[in-house]
mmCIF file of C-alpha atoms in Angstrom:
data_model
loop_
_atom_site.group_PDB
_atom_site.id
_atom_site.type_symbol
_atom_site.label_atom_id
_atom_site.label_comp_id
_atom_site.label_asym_id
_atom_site.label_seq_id
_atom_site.Cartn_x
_atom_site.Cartn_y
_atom_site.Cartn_z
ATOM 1 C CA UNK A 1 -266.545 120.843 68.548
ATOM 2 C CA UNK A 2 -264.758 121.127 71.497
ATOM 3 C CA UNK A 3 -261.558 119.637 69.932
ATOM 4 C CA UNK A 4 -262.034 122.018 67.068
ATOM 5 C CA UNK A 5 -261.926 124.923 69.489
ATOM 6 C CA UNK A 6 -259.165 124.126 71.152
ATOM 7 C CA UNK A 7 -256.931 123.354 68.084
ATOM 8 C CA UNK A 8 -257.884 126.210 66.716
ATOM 9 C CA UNK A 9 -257.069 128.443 69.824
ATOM 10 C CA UNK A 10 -253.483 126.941 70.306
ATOM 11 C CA UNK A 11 -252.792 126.867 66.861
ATOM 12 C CA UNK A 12 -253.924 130.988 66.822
ATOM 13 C CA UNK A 13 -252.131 132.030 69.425
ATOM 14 C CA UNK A 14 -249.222 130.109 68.494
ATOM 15 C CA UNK A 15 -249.529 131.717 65.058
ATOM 16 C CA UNK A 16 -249.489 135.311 66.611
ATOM 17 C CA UNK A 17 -246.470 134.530 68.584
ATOM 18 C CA UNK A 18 -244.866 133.332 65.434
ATOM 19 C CA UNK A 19 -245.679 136.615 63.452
ATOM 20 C CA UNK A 20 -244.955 138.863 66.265
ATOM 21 C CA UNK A 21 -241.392 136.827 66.517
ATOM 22 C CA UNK A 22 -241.010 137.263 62.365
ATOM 23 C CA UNK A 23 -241.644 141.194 62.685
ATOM 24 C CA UNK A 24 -239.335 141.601 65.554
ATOM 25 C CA UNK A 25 -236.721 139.803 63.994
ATOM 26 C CA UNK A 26 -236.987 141.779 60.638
ATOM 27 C CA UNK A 27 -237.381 145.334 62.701
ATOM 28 C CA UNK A 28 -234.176 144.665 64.420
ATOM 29 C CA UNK A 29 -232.582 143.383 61.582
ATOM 30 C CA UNK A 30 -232.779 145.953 59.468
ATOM 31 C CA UNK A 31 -232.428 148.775 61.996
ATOM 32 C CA UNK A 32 -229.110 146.763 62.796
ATOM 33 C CA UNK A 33 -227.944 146.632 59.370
ATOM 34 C CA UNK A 34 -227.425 142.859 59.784
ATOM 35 C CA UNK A 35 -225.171 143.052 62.435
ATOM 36 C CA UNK A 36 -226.482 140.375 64.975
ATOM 37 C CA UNK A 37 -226.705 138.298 61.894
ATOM 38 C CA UNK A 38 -223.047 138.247 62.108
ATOM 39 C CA UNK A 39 -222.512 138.579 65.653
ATOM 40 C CA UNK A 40 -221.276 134.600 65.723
ATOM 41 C CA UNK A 41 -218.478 135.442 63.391
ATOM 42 C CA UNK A 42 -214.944 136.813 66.099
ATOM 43 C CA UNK A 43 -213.103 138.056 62.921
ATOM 44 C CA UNK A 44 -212.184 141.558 62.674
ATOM 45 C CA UNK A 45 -212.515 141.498 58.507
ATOM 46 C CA UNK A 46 -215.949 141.685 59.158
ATOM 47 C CA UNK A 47 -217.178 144.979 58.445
ATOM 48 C CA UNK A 48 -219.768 146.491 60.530
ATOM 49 C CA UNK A 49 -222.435 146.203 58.208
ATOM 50 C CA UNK A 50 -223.698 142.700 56.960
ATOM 51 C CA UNK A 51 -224.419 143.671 53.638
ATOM 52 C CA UNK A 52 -221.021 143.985 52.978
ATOM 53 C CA UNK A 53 -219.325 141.007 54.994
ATOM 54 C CA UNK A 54 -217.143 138.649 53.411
ATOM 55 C CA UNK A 55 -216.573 135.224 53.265
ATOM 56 C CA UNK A 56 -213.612 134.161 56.199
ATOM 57 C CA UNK A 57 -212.685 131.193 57.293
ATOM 58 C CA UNK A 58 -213.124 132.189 61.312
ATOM 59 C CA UNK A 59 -217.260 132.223 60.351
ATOM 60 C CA UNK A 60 -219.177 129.048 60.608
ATOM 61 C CA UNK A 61 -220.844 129.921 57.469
ATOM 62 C CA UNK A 62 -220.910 132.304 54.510
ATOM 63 C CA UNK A 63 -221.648 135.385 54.784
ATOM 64 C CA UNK A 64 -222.057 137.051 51.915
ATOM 65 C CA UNK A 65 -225.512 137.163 51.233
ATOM 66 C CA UNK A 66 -226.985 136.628 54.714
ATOM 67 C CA UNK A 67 -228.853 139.883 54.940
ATOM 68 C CA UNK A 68 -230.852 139.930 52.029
ATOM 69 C CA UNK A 69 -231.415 135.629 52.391
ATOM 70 C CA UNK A 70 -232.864 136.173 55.715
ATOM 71 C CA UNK A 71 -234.683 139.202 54.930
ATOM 72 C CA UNK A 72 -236.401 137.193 51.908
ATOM 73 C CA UNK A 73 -237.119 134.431 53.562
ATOM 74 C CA UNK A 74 -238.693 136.543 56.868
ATOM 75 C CA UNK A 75 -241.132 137.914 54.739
ATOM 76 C CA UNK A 76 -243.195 135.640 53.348
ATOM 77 C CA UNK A 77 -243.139 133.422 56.897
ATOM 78 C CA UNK A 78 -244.095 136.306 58.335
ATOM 79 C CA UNK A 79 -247.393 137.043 55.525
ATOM 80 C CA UNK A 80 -247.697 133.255 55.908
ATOM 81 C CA UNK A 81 -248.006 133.124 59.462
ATOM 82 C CA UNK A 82 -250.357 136.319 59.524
ATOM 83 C CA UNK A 83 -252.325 134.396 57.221
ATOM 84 C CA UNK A 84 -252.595 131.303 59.474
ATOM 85 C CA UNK A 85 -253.323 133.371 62.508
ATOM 86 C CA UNK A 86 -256.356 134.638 61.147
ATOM 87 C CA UNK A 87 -257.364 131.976 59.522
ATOM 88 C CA UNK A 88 -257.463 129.943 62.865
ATOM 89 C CA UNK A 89 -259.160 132.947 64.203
ATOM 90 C CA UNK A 90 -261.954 132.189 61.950
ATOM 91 C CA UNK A 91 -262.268 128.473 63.129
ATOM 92 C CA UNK A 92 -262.210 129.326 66.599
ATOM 93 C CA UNK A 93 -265.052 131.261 66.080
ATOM 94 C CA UNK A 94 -266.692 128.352 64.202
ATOM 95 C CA UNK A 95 -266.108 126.513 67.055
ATOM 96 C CA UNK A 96 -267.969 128.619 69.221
ATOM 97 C CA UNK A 97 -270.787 128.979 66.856
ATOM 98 C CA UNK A 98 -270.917 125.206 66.897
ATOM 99 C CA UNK A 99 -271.245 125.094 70.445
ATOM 100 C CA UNK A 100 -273.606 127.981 70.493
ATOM 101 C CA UNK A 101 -271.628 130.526 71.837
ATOM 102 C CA UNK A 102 -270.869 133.716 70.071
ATOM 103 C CA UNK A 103 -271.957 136.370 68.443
ATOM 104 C CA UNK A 104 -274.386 134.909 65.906
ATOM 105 C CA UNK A 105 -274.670 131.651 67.511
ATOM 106 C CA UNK A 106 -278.510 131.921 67.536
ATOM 107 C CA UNK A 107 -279.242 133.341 64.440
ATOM 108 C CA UNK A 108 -276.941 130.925 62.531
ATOM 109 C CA UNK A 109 -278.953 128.238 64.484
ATOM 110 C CA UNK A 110 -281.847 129.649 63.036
ATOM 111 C CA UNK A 111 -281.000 130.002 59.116
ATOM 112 C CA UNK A 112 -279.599 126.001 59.246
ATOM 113 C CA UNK A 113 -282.732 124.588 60.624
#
């Protein structure tokens, strides 16, 4: 039980950080039109707005379609990792219920004997 509880509280917390990471990422994304996407790239035929950068050699990679890729695949890591974060939420608090802690520690005691 106590492993479970542990586990479960790392892998939660972790979780949150992960989604709070995602949303921050996407929030300044998009409020920067892509622009620190690009911020790697020294040429001056990028425009100012990522959604319209070119390919150039002085990039180490393409840049055509890096705002929308990264916006689609922010998303669903971010859903994904709100998902997981709850979901070890919910162990956690099997955990405790296990160990007989909790909210309805003794009434769940109760109903399994």
């Amino acid at each position: 039980h106590w492993t479970l509880l542990s586990v479960s509280l790392l892998n939660c917390l972790l979780s949150t950080a992960c989604s709070v990471g995602l949303a921050l990422a996407i929030a300044l994304t998009v409020h920067g039109r892509g622009t620190h996407l690009v911020r790697g790239c020294n040429s001056s035929a990028l425009p100012a707005d990522a959604r319209t950068a070119i390919a150039t050699n002085d990039c180490p990679f393409n840049t055509t379609r890096i705002y929308d890729t990264a916006l689609a695949l922010w998303f669903p890591s971010l859903l994904l990792a709100a998902a997981e974060a709850v979901l070890s939420g919910r162990c956690c608090l099997v955990a405790l219920v296990f160990r007989g802690i909790g909210p309805c520690a003794h009434s769940c005691e109760k109903e399994q004997v």
